[in-house]
Short mmCIF file of C-alpha atoms and ligand atoms in Angstrom, two decimals:
data_model
loop_
_atom_site.label_atom_id
_atom_site.label_comp_id
_atom_site.label_asym_id
_atom_site.label_seq_id
_atom_site.Cartn_x
_atom_site.Cartn_y
_atom_site.Cartn_z
CA MET A 1 -16.40 -27.08 15.24
CA PRO A 2 -15.20 -28.52 11.92
CA GLU A 3 -11.50 -29.27 11.72
CA THR A 4 -10.93 -27.26 8.60
CA LEU A 5 -12.88 -24.31 7.34
CA VAL A 6 -11.31 -24.19 3.92
CA LEU A 7 -9.30 -26.67 1.93
CA MET A 8 -8.03 -25.94 -1.56
CA GLU A 9 -6.19 -28.62 -3.55
CA GLY A 10 -4.60 -28.88 -6.96
CA ILE A 11 -5.64 -25.40 -7.93
CA GLU A 12 -4.64 -24.34 -11.45
CA LYS A 13 -5.11 -20.95 -12.99
CA SER A 14 -3.72 -19.43 -16.16
CA PHE A 15 -4.08 -16.03 -17.73
CA PRO A 16 -2.97 -15.31 -21.29
CA GLY A 17 0.80 -15.64 -21.16
CA VAL A 18 0.93 -16.36 -17.41
CA HIS A 19 0.59 -19.64 -15.55
CA ALA A 20 -0.39 -17.91 -12.32
CA LEU A 21 -1.18 -20.95 -10.14
CA SER A 22 -0.01 -24.48 -10.53
CA GLN A 23 -0.96 -27.31 -8.18
CA CYS A 24 -1.64 -24.91 -5.34
CA ARG A 25 -2.99 -25.99 -2.00
CA PHE A 26 -4.10 -24.16 1.09
CA ASP A 27 -6.01 -25.00 4.22
CA LEU A 28 -7.50 -22.88 6.96
CA ARG A 29 -8.64 -23.97 10.43
CA PRO A 30 -11.20 -22.24 12.56
CA GLY A 31 -9.64 -20.00 15.19
CA GLU A 32 -6.36 -19.48 13.40
CA VAL A 33 -4.56 -16.69 11.63
CA HIS A 34 -2.90 -18.21 8.60
CA ALA A 35 -0.35 -16.03 6.84
CA LEU A 36 0.18 -16.33 3.09
CA VAL A 37 3.49 -15.01 1.86
CA GLY A 38 5.54 -14.87 -1.33
CA GLU A 39 7.27 -12.42 -3.61
CA ASN A 40 5.39 -9.96 -5.81
CA GLY A 41 3.60 -11.95 -8.47
CA ALA A 42 3.86 -15.28 -6.59
CA GLY A 43 0.10 -15.80 -6.92
CA LYS A 44 -1.20 -14.95 -3.45
CA SER A 45 -3.96 -12.59 -4.55
CA THR A 46 -4.92 -14.85 -7.43
CA LEU A 47 -5.32 -17.88 -5.14
CA MET A 48 -7.57 -15.89 -2.85
CA LYS A 49 -9.55 -14.55 -5.79
CA VAL A 50 -10.19 -18.15 -6.84
CA LEU A 51 -11.45 -18.88 -3.33
CA THR A 52 -13.76 -15.87 -3.40
CA GLY A 53 -15.20 -16.57 -6.83
CA ILE A 54 -13.60 -13.60 -8.58
CA TYR A 55 -11.64 -15.85 -10.93
CA PRO A 56 -12.86 -19.27 -12.03
CA LYS A 57 -10.24 -21.97 -11.44
CA ASP A 58 -9.01 -24.03 -14.37
CA ALA A 59 -8.73 -27.14 -12.20
CA GLY A 60 -8.65 -28.22 -8.57
CA ARG A 61 -11.08 -28.64 -5.71
CA ILE A 62 -12.34 -26.41 -2.93
CA PHE A 63 -13.87 -27.75 0.29
CA TYR A 64 -15.74 -25.66 2.82
CA LYS A 65 -16.24 -27.25 6.23
CA GLY A 66 -15.58 -30.63 4.70
CA THR A 67 -18.00 -30.36 1.77
CA GLU A 68 -16.82 -29.77 -1.77
CA VAL A 69 -18.15 -26.48 -3.08
CA GLU A 70 -18.14 -24.45 -6.25
CA VAL A 71 -17.61 -20.73 -5.86
CA PRO A 72 -18.79 -19.36 -9.17
CA ASN A 73 -18.98 -15.72 -8.08
CA PRO A 74 -18.23 -13.39 -5.16
CA ARG A 75 -21.81 -13.55 -3.97
CA ALA A 76 -21.48 -17.31 -3.51
CA ALA A 77 -18.37 -16.74 -1.38
CA LEU A 78 -20.17 -14.21 0.80
CA ASN A 79 -23.04 -16.63 1.25
CA LEU A 80 -20.62 -19.26 2.50
CA GLY A 81 -19.23 -16.69 4.94
CA ILE A 82 -16.01 -15.84 3.10
CA SER A 83 -15.11 -12.15 2.90
CA MET A 84 -12.07 -10.59 1.28
CA ILE A 85 -10.51 -7.21 1.79
CA HIS A 86 -8.65 -6.43 -1.38
CA GLN A 87 -5.20 -5.08 -1.91
CA GLU A 88 -6.63 -2.27 -3.96
CA LEU A 89 -9.42 -0.90 -1.83
CA ASN A 90 -12.83 -1.08 -3.39
CA LEU A 91 -14.75 1.74 -1.78
CA MET A 92 -16.94 4.28 -3.52
CA PRO A 93 -15.24 7.61 -2.85
CA HIS A 94 -18.36 9.73 -3.24
CA LEU A 95 -20.36 7.75 -0.68
CA THR A 96 -20.15 7.97 3.09
CA VAL A 97 -18.53 5.44 5.39
CA ALA A 98 -21.92 4.00 6.34
CA GLN A 99 -23.16 3.87 2.76
CA ASN A 100 -20.03 2.02 1.74
CA ILE A 101 -20.42 -0.53 4.48
CA PHE A 102 -24.04 -1.26 3.65
CA ILE A 103 -23.89 -0.84 -0.09
CA GLY A 104 -26.25 -3.21 -1.87
CA ARG A 105 -28.00 -4.29 1.33
CA GLU A 106 -29.17 -1.02 2.80
CA PRO A 107 -32.10 -1.15 5.17
CA ARG A 108 -34.89 0.77 3.51
CA LYS A 109 -37.84 2.69 4.82
CA GLY A 110 -40.91 1.41 3.05
CA ASN A 111 -39.87 0.24 -0.36
CA PHE A 112 -37.42 2.77 -1.65
CA LEU A 113 -36.24 5.31 0.84
CA LEU A 114 -32.82 4.57 2.14
CA ASP A 115 -32.86 4.50 5.92
CA GLU A 116 -29.82 6.69 6.51
CA LYS A 117 -30.40 6.83 10.21
CA ALA A 118 -30.40 3.06 10.56
CA ILE A 119 -27.21 2.52 8.58
CA ASN A 120 -25.45 5.34 10.41
CA GLU A 121 -26.38 3.79 13.73
CA LYS A 122 -25.30 0.31 12.72
CA THR A 123 -22.05 1.70 11.39
CA GLN A 124 -21.47 3.60 14.60
CA GLN A 125 -21.83 0.34 16.54
CA LEU A 126 -19.26 -1.35 14.32
CA LEU A 127 -16.84 1.54 14.65
CA ASN A 128 -17.30 1.57 18.41
CA MET A 129 -16.55 -2.11 18.54
CA MET A 130 -13.34 -1.40 16.65
CA HIS A 131 -12.60 1.59 18.88
CA LEU A 132 -12.37 3.88 15.89
CA LYS A 133 -13.20 7.53 16.08
CA LEU A 134 -14.66 8.02 12.67
CA ASP A 135 -17.92 9.63 11.64
CA PRO A 136 -20.21 7.21 9.73
CA ARG A 137 -21.33 10.20 7.67
CA SER A 138 -17.88 11.24 6.40
CA LYS A 139 -17.28 10.87 2.70
CA VAL A 140 -14.78 8.14 1.94
CA ALA A 141 -13.03 10.40 -0.59
CA ASN A 142 -11.88 12.56 2.32
CA LEU A 143 -10.32 9.70 4.23
CA THR A 144 -6.69 8.69 4.20
CA VAL A 145 -5.78 5.29 2.82
CA ALA A 146 -5.41 4.01 6.40
CA MET A 147 -8.92 5.02 7.29
CA GLN A 148 -10.35 3.58 4.09
CA GLN A 149 -8.70 0.32 5.07
CA MET A 150 -10.47 0.43 8.43
CA VAL A 151 -13.77 0.99 6.65
CA GLU A 152 -13.16 -2.13 4.55
CA ILE A 153 -12.54 -4.11 7.70
CA ALA A 154 -15.69 -2.77 9.31
CA LYS A 155 -17.56 -3.82 6.21
CA ALA A 156 -16.25 -7.38 6.40
CA LEU A 157 -17.11 -7.49 10.11
CA SER A 158 -20.62 -6.40 9.33
CA LEU A 159 -20.99 -9.41 7.03
CA ASN A 160 -20.28 -11.79 9.94
CA ALA A 161 -17.65 -13.51 7.93
CA GLU A 162 -16.31 -16.81 9.24
CA VAL A 163 -13.40 -16.60 6.86
CA LEU A 164 -11.76 -13.23 6.49
CA ILE A 165 -9.09 -12.73 3.88
CA MET A 166 -6.95 -9.67 4.20
CA ASP A 167 -4.71 -8.86 1.28
CA GLU A 168 -1.95 -6.69 2.73
CA PRO A 169 -4.10 -4.97 5.31
CA THR A 170 -1.18 -3.43 7.13
CA ALA A 171 0.69 -2.03 4.14
CA ALA A 172 -0.83 1.41 4.64
CA LEU A 173 -0.96 1.44 8.41
CA THR A 174 1.43 2.75 11.03
CA ASP A 175 2.53 0.79 14.05
CA THR A 176 -0.21 2.01 16.38
CA GLU A 177 -2.85 1.27 13.81
CA ILE A 178 -1.42 -2.15 13.15
CA GLU A 179 -1.64 -2.92 16.87
CA GLU A 180 -5.27 -1.90 16.71
CA LEU A 181 -5.91 -4.05 13.67
CA PHE A 182 -4.23 -7.04 15.29
CA ARG A 183 -6.38 -6.59 18.35
CA ILE A 184 -9.43 -6.86 16.12
CA ILE A 185 -8.00 -9.84 14.26
CA ARG A 186 -7.33 -11.67 17.53
CA GLN A 187 -10.84 -10.88 18.69
CA LEU A 188 -12.25 -12.49 15.54
CA ARG A 189 -9.90 -15.44 15.81
CA ASP A 190 -10.90 -16.08 19.40
CA ARG A 191 -14.50 -16.22 18.26
CA GLY A 192 -13.55 -19.09 15.96
CA ALA A 193 -13.15 -17.27 12.65
CA GLY A 194 -10.33 -18.19 10.29
CA ILE A 195 -8.21 -15.32 9.05
CA ILE A 196 -5.97 -15.38 6.02
CA HIS A 197 -3.37 -12.67 6.29
CA ILE A 198 -1.28 -11.69 3.25
CA SER A 199 1.64 -9.44 4.05
CA HIS A 200 5.10 -8.39 2.98
CA ARG A 201 5.94 -7.20 6.47
CA LEU A 202 7.49 -10.42 7.58
CA GLU A 203 8.36 -9.25 11.09
CA GLU A 204 4.65 -9.02 11.87
CA LEU A 205 3.99 -12.66 11.03
CA LYS A 206 5.58 -13.67 14.31
CA GLN A 207 3.21 -11.38 16.13
CA ILE A 208 -0.04 -12.34 14.52
CA SER A 209 0.04 -15.67 12.69
CA ASP A 210 -0.33 -19.26 13.85
CA ARG A 211 0.80 -20.87 10.59
CA ILE A 212 2.53 -19.62 7.47
CA THR A 213 2.12 -20.83 3.89
CA VAL A 214 4.78 -19.85 1.39
CA MET A 215 4.21 -19.56 -2.36
CA ARG A 216 6.77 -19.03 -5.06
CA ASP A 217 6.23 -18.53 -8.80
CA GLY A 218 2.64 -19.73 -8.67
CA ARG A 219 3.52 -22.86 -6.70
CA TYR A 220 2.83 -24.07 -3.21
CA ILE A 221 6.09 -24.40 -1.28
CA ASP A 222 5.19 -25.35 2.29
CA THR A 223 3.04 -24.66 5.34
CA VAL A 224 4.77 -24.31 8.70
CA PRO A 225 3.75 -23.46 12.26
CA THR A 226 4.98 -19.91 12.95
CA GLN A 227 6.62 -20.89 16.23
CA GLU A 228 8.85 -23.35 14.45
CA VAL A 229 10.47 -21.14 11.80
CA THR A 230 12.68 -18.09 11.62
CA ILE A 231 12.00 -15.14 9.37
CA ASP A 232 15.22 -15.87 7.52
CA ARG A 233 13.98 -19.35 6.74
CA ILE A 234 10.70 -17.92 5.42
CA ILE A 235 12.59 -15.49 3.23
CA SER A 236 14.71 -18.18 1.68
CA MET A 237 11.61 -20.28 1.03
CA MET A 238 10.02 -17.26 -0.65
CA VAL A 239 12.88 -16.36 -2.92
CA GLY A 240 14.44 -19.80 -3.32
CA ARG A 241 17.87 -18.31 -2.60
CA THR A 242 19.52 -16.42 0.20
CA ILE A 243 19.46 -12.65 -0.03
CA TYR A 244 21.90 -10.52 1.77
CA GLU A 245 20.33 -7.32 2.94
CA SER A 246 23.46 -5.23 2.61
CA ALA A 247 22.64 -1.85 4.05
CA PRO A 248 23.52 0.65 1.33
CA GLU A 249 26.04 3.25 2.47
CA VAL A 250 24.42 6.56 3.20
CA PRO A 251 26.91 8.83 1.45
CA GLU A 252 28.41 11.39 3.81
CA ASN A 253 27.91 15.13 3.61
CA PRO A 254 25.45 15.75 0.86
CA SER A 255 25.91 19.23 -0.55
CA GLN A 256 24.70 22.13 1.56
CA GLU A 257 23.01 23.75 -1.42
CA ALA A 258 19.24 23.91 -0.85
CA VAL A 259 17.31 23.01 -3.99
CA LEU A 260 13.94 23.35 -2.33
CA GLU A 261 12.93 25.62 0.48
CA VAL A 262 9.49 25.66 2.03
CA LYS A 263 8.63 28.55 4.34
CA ASN A 264 5.66 28.80 6.67
CA LEU A 265 3.37 26.55 4.69
CA ASN A 266 -0.20 26.43 6.01
CA ARG A 267 -3.33 24.65 4.90
CA GLY A 268 -6.37 24.46 7.18
CA ASN A 269 -5.74 22.09 10.04
CA ALA A 270 -3.66 19.74 7.97
CA ILE A 271 -0.48 21.80 7.62
CA LYS A 272 0.62 24.22 10.31
CA ASN A 273 3.55 26.51 9.68
CA VAL A 274 5.75 23.98 8.00
CA SER A 275 9.26 25.16 7.04
CA PHE A 276 12.17 23.04 5.87
CA ASN A 277 14.72 22.75 3.14
CA LEU A 278 15.91 19.94 0.93
CA LYS A 279 19.52 19.81 -0.19
CA LYS A 280 21.00 18.68 -3.45
CA GLY A 281 21.67 14.96 -3.44
CA GLU A 282 19.87 14.49 -0.16
CA ILE A 283 17.35 11.87 0.88
CA LEU A 284 15.16 13.63 3.40
CA GLY A 285 12.94 11.24 5.34
CA PHE A 286 9.52 12.33 6.53
CA SER A 287 8.31 10.29 9.45
CA GLY A 288 5.18 10.46 11.56
CA LEU A 289 1.93 8.67 12.18
CA VAL A 290 -0.65 8.32 9.44
CA GLY A 291 -2.58 11.59 9.48
CA ALA A 292 0.42 13.62 10.68
CA GLY A 293 0.24 15.76 7.54
CA ARG A 294 3.14 14.38 5.54
CA THR A 295 1.10 13.56 2.43
CA GLU A 296 -0.65 16.90 2.73
CA VAL A 297 2.71 18.71 2.65
CA ALA A 298 3.75 16.69 -0.40
CA ARG A 299 0.50 17.46 -2.17
CA ALA A 300 0.76 21.16 -1.41
CA ILE A 301 4.32 21.33 -2.77
CA PHE A 302 3.25 19.41 -5.86
CA GLY A 303 0.33 21.76 -6.47
CA ALA A 304 -2.26 19.01 -6.03
CA ASP A 305 -3.82 20.99 -3.15
CA SER A 306 -3.51 24.73 -2.75
CA ALA A 307 -1.93 26.09 0.39
CA ASP A 308 -3.53 28.90 2.42
CA SER A 309 -0.19 30.61 2.82
CA GLY A 310 3.51 29.98 2.58
CA GLU A 311 6.40 30.30 0.15
CA ILE A 312 8.29 27.83 -1.96
CA TYR A 313 11.76 28.48 -3.37
CA ILE A 314 13.44 26.33 -5.96
CA GLU A 315 17.17 26.89 -6.29
CA GLY A 316 16.74 30.19 -4.52
CA GLN A 317 13.97 31.46 -6.79
CA LYS A 318 10.54 32.01 -5.37
CA VAL A 319 8.00 30.01 -7.36
CA ARG A 320 4.23 29.71 -7.48
CA ILE A 321 3.05 26.19 -7.98
CA LYS A 322 -0.65 26.17 -8.71
CA SER A 323 -1.01 22.75 -10.27
CA PRO A 324 0.89 19.52 -10.78
CA THR A 325 1.70 20.76 -14.28
CA ASP A 326 3.54 23.72 -12.75
CA ALA A 327 5.33 21.38 -10.38
CA VAL A 328 6.53 19.15 -13.19
CA LYS A 329 7.73 22.24 -15.05
CA TYR A 330 9.89 23.05 -12.04
CA GLY A 331 11.27 19.54 -12.06
CA ILE A 332 9.25 18.10 -9.20
CA GLY A 333 7.90 14.55 -9.36
CA TYR A 334 5.45 13.00 -6.92
CA LEU A 335 4.82 9.32 -6.45
CA SER A 336 1.58 9.41 -4.52
CA GLU A 337 0.59 6.98 -1.79
CA ASP A 338 -2.70 6.24 -3.48
CA ARG A 339 -1.62 4.80 -6.75
CA LYS A 340 -4.95 3.63 -8.00
CA ARG A 341 -6.31 7.13 -7.83
CA TYR A 342 -3.32 9.12 -9.00
CA GLY A 343 -0.61 6.92 -10.28
CA LEU A 344 -1.64 4.63 -13.06
CA ALA A 345 -3.80 4.24 -16.13
CA LEU A 346 -4.87 0.71 -15.16
CA GLY A 347 -6.52 -0.07 -18.48
CA LEU A 348 -3.40 0.76 -20.48
CA ASP A 349 -0.33 -1.36 -20.97
CA VAL A 350 2.97 -1.33 -19.10
CA GLU A 351 4.89 0.48 -21.82
CA THR A 352 2.36 3.29 -22.14
CA ASN A 353 2.20 3.74 -18.38
CA ILE A 354 5.93 4.01 -17.99
CA VAL A 355 6.38 6.47 -20.82
CA LEU A 356 3.03 8.26 -20.58
CA ALA A 357 4.47 11.10 -18.59
CA THR A 358 7.32 11.57 -21.00
CA LEU A 359 5.46 10.94 -24.21
CA LYS A 360 6.40 14.41 -25.43
CA LYS A 361 10.05 13.53 -25.24
CA PHE A 362 9.40 10.81 -27.76
CA LEU A 363 7.39 12.92 -30.14
CA GLY A 364 9.51 13.26 -33.21
CA PHE A 365 8.90 15.09 -36.45
CA LEU A 366 5.21 15.98 -36.92
CA GLY A 367 4.32 14.31 -33.66
CA TRP A 368 5.09 10.74 -34.66
CA VAL A 369 5.70 8.74 -31.57
CA ASN A 370 9.15 7.29 -31.74
CA GLN A 371 8.13 3.75 -30.93
CA GLY A 372 11.63 2.36 -30.74
CA GLY A 373 12.46 5.01 -28.13
CA THR A 374 9.50 4.33 -25.88
CA ARG A 375 10.11 0.62 -26.12
CA THR A 376 13.77 0.85 -25.13
CA THR A 377 12.96 3.10 -22.20
CA ALA A 378 10.15 0.86 -21.00
CA GLU A 379 12.31 -2.24 -21.40
CA HIS A 380 15.07 -0.60 -19.42
CA PHE A 381 12.82 0.11 -16.45
CA VAL A 382 11.06 -3.23 -16.58
CA SER A 383 14.41 -4.91 -16.16
CA ALA A 384 15.95 -2.34 -13.78
CA LEU A 385 12.98 -2.63 -11.43
CA ALA A 386 12.47 -6.34 -12.10
CA ILE A 387 8.82 -5.80 -13.02
CA LYS A 388 7.19 -9.19 -13.43
CA THR A 389 5.09 -9.05 -16.58
CA PRO A 390 4.66 -11.32 -19.58
CA GLY A 391 5.43 -8.34 -21.82
CA LEU A 392 5.33 -4.59 -22.32
CA GLN A 393 1.84 -4.86 -23.81
CA GLN A 394 0.28 -6.36 -20.65
CA ARG A 395 -2.39 -4.14 -19.13
CA VAL A 396 -1.28 -2.76 -15.81
CA LYS A 397 -4.47 -3.88 -14.08
CA ASN A 398 -3.40 -7.47 -14.71
CA LEU A 399 -0.12 -7.11 -12.85
CA SER A 400 0.21 -8.09 -9.22
CA GLY A 401 -0.09 -5.25 -6.70
CA GLY A 402 3.63 -4.93 -6.07
CA ASN A 403 4.42 -4.91 -9.75
CA GLN A 404 1.90 -2.15 -10.40
CA GLN A 405 3.75 -0.21 -7.79
CA LYS A 406 7.03 -0.64 -9.59
CA VAL A 407 5.44 0.65 -12.80
CA VAL A 408 4.56 3.91 -11.05
CA ILE A 409 8.11 4.26 -9.84
CA GLY A 410 9.40 3.63 -13.36
CA LYS A 411 7.03 6.21 -14.70
CA TRP A 412 8.45 8.95 -12.50
CA LEU A 413 12.02 7.92 -13.07
CA THR A 414 11.67 8.46 -16.81
CA ARG A 415 10.67 12.04 -16.20
CA ASP A 416 14.07 13.23 -15.21
CA CYS A 417 12.91 15.30 -12.24
CA ASN A 418 15.40 17.03 -9.96
CA ILE A 419 13.19 16.82 -6.93
CA LEU A 420 11.35 13.58 -6.31
CA ILE A 421 8.79 13.06 -3.61
CA PHE A 422 8.15 9.40 -2.84
CA ASP A 423 5.13 8.73 -0.65
CA GLU A 424 5.46 5.24 0.86
CA PRO A 425 7.61 3.98 -2.03
CA THR A 426 7.95 0.39 -0.82
CA ARG A 427 4.43 -0.25 0.40
CA GLY A 428 3.41 -3.67 -0.79
CA ILE A 429 6.83 -4.43 -2.24
CA ASP A 430 8.48 -7.76 -1.41
CA VAL A 431 11.80 -8.06 0.41
CA GLY A 432 13.95 -8.58 -2.65
CA ALA A 433 12.43 -5.76 -4.67
CA LYS A 434 12.67 -3.46 -1.65
CA SER A 435 16.44 -3.60 -1.66
CA GLU A 436 16.35 -2.88 -5.39
CA ILE A 437 14.27 0.21 -4.78
CA TYR A 438 16.59 1.34 -1.99
CA ARG A 439 19.56 0.98 -4.29
CA LEU A 440 17.73 2.97 -6.92
CA LEU A 441 16.93 5.82 -4.54
CA ASN A 442 20.57 5.89 -3.46
CA ASP A 443 21.74 6.02 -7.05
CA LEU A 444 19.38 8.89 -7.79
CA ALA A 445 20.67 10.82 -4.78
CA GLN A 446 24.24 10.19 -5.82
CA GLN A 447 23.46 11.53 -9.27
CA GLY A 448 22.51 14.77 -7.52
CA LYS A 449 18.74 14.35 -7.42
CA SER A 450 17.03 15.41 -4.24
CA ILE A 451 14.52 13.11 -2.65
CA ILE A 452 11.81 13.48 -0.07
CA MET A 453 10.84 10.05 1.20
CA ILE A 454 7.67 9.74 3.22
CA SER A 455 7.55 6.42 4.99
CA SER A 456 5.72 4.87 7.90
CA GLU A 457 8.31 2.16 8.28
CA LEU A 458 10.85 3.32 10.79
CA PRO A 459 13.62 0.90 9.77
CA GLU A 460 13.31 2.17 6.22
CA ILE A 461 13.46 5.82 7.26
CA LEU A 462 16.48 5.15 9.47
CA ARG A 463 18.27 3.18 6.83
CA MET A 464 17.72 5.52 3.91
CA SER A 465 17.64 9.12 5.12
CA HIS A 466 20.45 11.63 5.46
CA ARG A 467 18.16 13.68 7.61
CA ILE A 468 14.75 12.98 9.12
CA ILE A 469 11.88 15.36 9.68
CA VAL A 470 9.15 14.19 12.02
CA MET A 471 5.62 15.53 11.87
CA CYS A 472 2.68 15.34 14.22
CA GLU A 473 -0.75 16.88 13.76
CA GLY A 474 0.31 19.06 10.86
CA ARG A 475 3.45 20.45 12.49
CA ILE A 476 7.09 19.62 12.25
CA THR A 477 7.93 18.40 15.74
CA GLY A 478 11.53 17.38 15.22
CA GLU A 479 14.50 17.07 12.93
CA LEU A 480 17.21 14.45 13.33
CA SER A 481 20.45 13.77 11.50
CA SER A 482 21.03 10.19 10.41
CA ALA A 483 23.71 9.87 13.08
CA GLU A 484 21.49 10.83 16.00
CA ALA A 485 18.22 9.23 14.84
CA THR A 486 16.78 6.21 16.62
CA GLN A 487 13.33 4.64 16.54
CA GLU A 488 12.67 5.90 20.05
CA LYS A 489 13.57 9.51 19.23
CA ILE A 490 11.38 9.46 16.14
CA MET A 491 8.44 8.01 18.05
CA THR A 492 8.84 10.64 20.74
CA TYR A 493 8.55 13.41 18.18
CA ALA A 494 5.81 11.63 16.27
CA THR A 495 3.62 11.53 19.36
CA GLN A 496 4.62 14.95 20.65
CA ARG A 497 1.01 16.01 20.78
CA GLY A 498 -0.28 12.91 22.51
CA GLU A 499 -2.24 10.62 20.23
CA ALA A 500 -2.57 10.23 16.49
CA THR A 501 -4.89 12.85 15.10
CA LEU A 502 -7.22 11.07 12.79
CA ILE A 503 -7.67 7.52 13.83
CA THR A 504 -7.51 7.44 17.56
CA ALA A 505 -7.30 4.01 18.98
CA SER A 506 -8.92 4.85 22.26
CA GLY A 507 -7.98 1.49 23.69
CA SER A 508 -4.29 1.73 22.96
CA ALA A 509 -3.21 5.26 23.82
N1 ATP B 1 -6.36 -10.65 -14.35
C1 ATP B 1 -5.13 -11.03 -14.69
N2 ATP B 1 -4.74 -11.13 -15.97
C2 ATP B 1 -3.51 -11.52 -16.32
N3 ATP B 1 -2.53 -11.84 -15.43
C3 ATP B 1 -2.85 -11.77 -14.13
C4 ATP B 1 -4.14 -11.34 -13.67
N4 ATP B 1 -4.16 -11.36 -12.32
C5 ATP B 1 -2.92 -11.76 -11.95
N5 ATP B 1 -2.13 -12.01 -13.03
C6 ATP B 1 -0.74 -12.49 -13.00
O1 ATP B 1 -0.67 -13.60 -12.15
C7 ATP B 1 0.54 -13.61 -11.39
C8 ATP B 1 0.24 -13.67 -9.91
O2 ATP B 1 -0.31 -12.42 -9.52
P1 ATP B 1 -0.86 -12.13 -8.07
O3 ATP B 1 -1.58 -10.83 -8.14
O4 ATP B 1 -1.63 -13.29 -7.58
O5 ATP B 1 0.50 -11.97 -7.23
P2 ATP B 1 0.70 -11.65 -5.68
O6 ATP B 1 1.40 -12.81 -5.09
O7 ATP B 1 -0.58 -11.24 -5.08
O8 ATP B 1 1.76 -10.44 -5.76
P3 ATP B 1 1.85 -9.03 -4.92
O9 ATP B 1 2.63 -9.34 -3.70
O10 ATP B 1 2.65 -8.17 -5.85
O11 ATP B 1 0.49 -8.53 -4.70
C9 ATP B 1 1.29 -12.36 -11.81
O12 ATP B 1 2.24 -12.71 -12.78
C10 ATP B 1 0.22 -11.48 -12.41
O13 ATP B 1 0.75 -10.61 -13.36
MG1 MG B 2 -1.30 -9.39 -4.39
#
C-alpha cells in the first residue's frame, strides 16, 4: 500500500476579488478518515474542487500515490479513483434513484435500450450493502434531503472510489442516520480507502476522524491527530480567537396569545392529525427524526403543499392558505431546508437575492426601483449576518455553502413576517456564525415575532426553544416545556413508534 494516497502542496486559487486558497497543503493516507474543517468561506470546498478537477489551480502540485498528476477535469479525478459528494447535492430530480446512480454509464441492451432491470438490480445490491430501505425505482424528487444524500453516497460507492470526499455529508442527517453513515465510512476505511470528511459538526470529528486539518481564510493552519487535540483547540485554530458560547437567555413567559393555531391537519401518510399553537414571541422547536413529518407540516402551513383536511387560524381568524403567496400575505415566512430548490436565485447577485422578496417595498414612483434603499438593506444584512462576500454584486452561486445559507436567512428577515418558520436554520453554518444566528432568532422573538424552528440538532432545540413539539411518523408524539426537556425525553418521543419511517437502518434499530 502506498504511504500517501493524495498529497497537495502550495495550492493557489483566486477568483475575481477573492484569493480563495493560498499556499494550501493537504495529505491523505490510505485507511484513514481525514477531517477538513474551517469557518464558512475558509476554502474547504474550493480545495477539494481543485483536487477533483472542477477548478483549475493557479499554482501548486498534486501527487496521487506518489506520482505527480494533473487533474484537468472531474472525469480525470474519477479515473484516478477520486469521488466527491458535493455540499449541494447534484442529483437529477426527475430521474429514479437507480438512474441517478448510473447516469452516464448505464448498462444498455443492444446499442440503445437502457437496461432498467440491470441498473435496478445493481442499485438494490448497493442499497442492501448500505442497509437502506429505499426503492431503486423511486424518483429522487420525492426523496427528503437525507435520502438524496444517501443516494449520492451509493453513487460514489458504485464508482469504487479509493478516495472519497464528503462535503458536509452529515449536515442533513439525524443522529441515527449519521451512525449509519459512519458505519459505512468505517467499512470503506477498513478496506483501505481514504476518506476526506468536511463538517461543521465538530463533536463528530472525535467519533469518526483519525486526523484533522484546519483551514482559515484560505490558508493551511495545521494537521493534527484527532486523539491529541480537544474540540476547543480546533475551534480556536479555526477562528484564530477564542469564542465564548454564551447561551442566550431564553426569555421567560412568552405571551399566551396564540398567533397561529393549527387544528387536525392531515395530508396522506405524511401528516396525521396534527394540532398545535404558536404563541406571540415564542420560539417553538420541532424535533424528530428525518422523515417524521416536520417539513411536511411546515410546507402545508406555508401553502407549498395542500392539506387533505384541517384548519389554520391566524390571530383567531380562520384562514385558507392555498399557496405561498397567500401565506406571505398572512405574514408567514418559510426558510426551507432545501435551499437550492426553493431558497435562492443562484445566478443572481447577493443584493438582489436579499431584497428580491421585498422588491415591491422598494418600488417608488412609477415603479422605479429605489436603488439606494435596496443597497442599504442588503448592506445591513450582509454585515448583521457576517456574510462573507467580496461585494453585493457577487453572484450567490459563487459564495461558500454556509454563506449562501445566510443570504436566504437575510432574504426572509427583510420581509417583515410575523410568523417565521425556519427549517434547519443552522445546517452547514460554522460555530461562530451559529451563535450569531441564535442571537438573531432571539432578537426576533423578543420583538414579538413568532418562530417555528425545525431542527435535527438536539442541543440547538434545547438551547433555543421555549417549548418543544416532537413528531414521529407524521404525528405529534410529545410536547415539552423548555424546563422539562432533555435529550432523552425528546428521543423517547421521537422514536415512539419504533424506528424512523423513511430510512430504516435495519442494522442499527
Ligand atoms: N466559483 C467561485 N467564484 C468566486 N468565488 C468563489 C467561487 N467558489 C468559491 N468562492 C469563494 O472562495 C472562498 C472559499 O469558498 P469555499 O466554498 O471553498 O468555502 P468553504 O470553506 O467550503 O465554506 P462553507 O463552510 O461555507 O462551505 C469564499 O470566499 C467563496 O466566496
Ligand atoms: Mg463548502
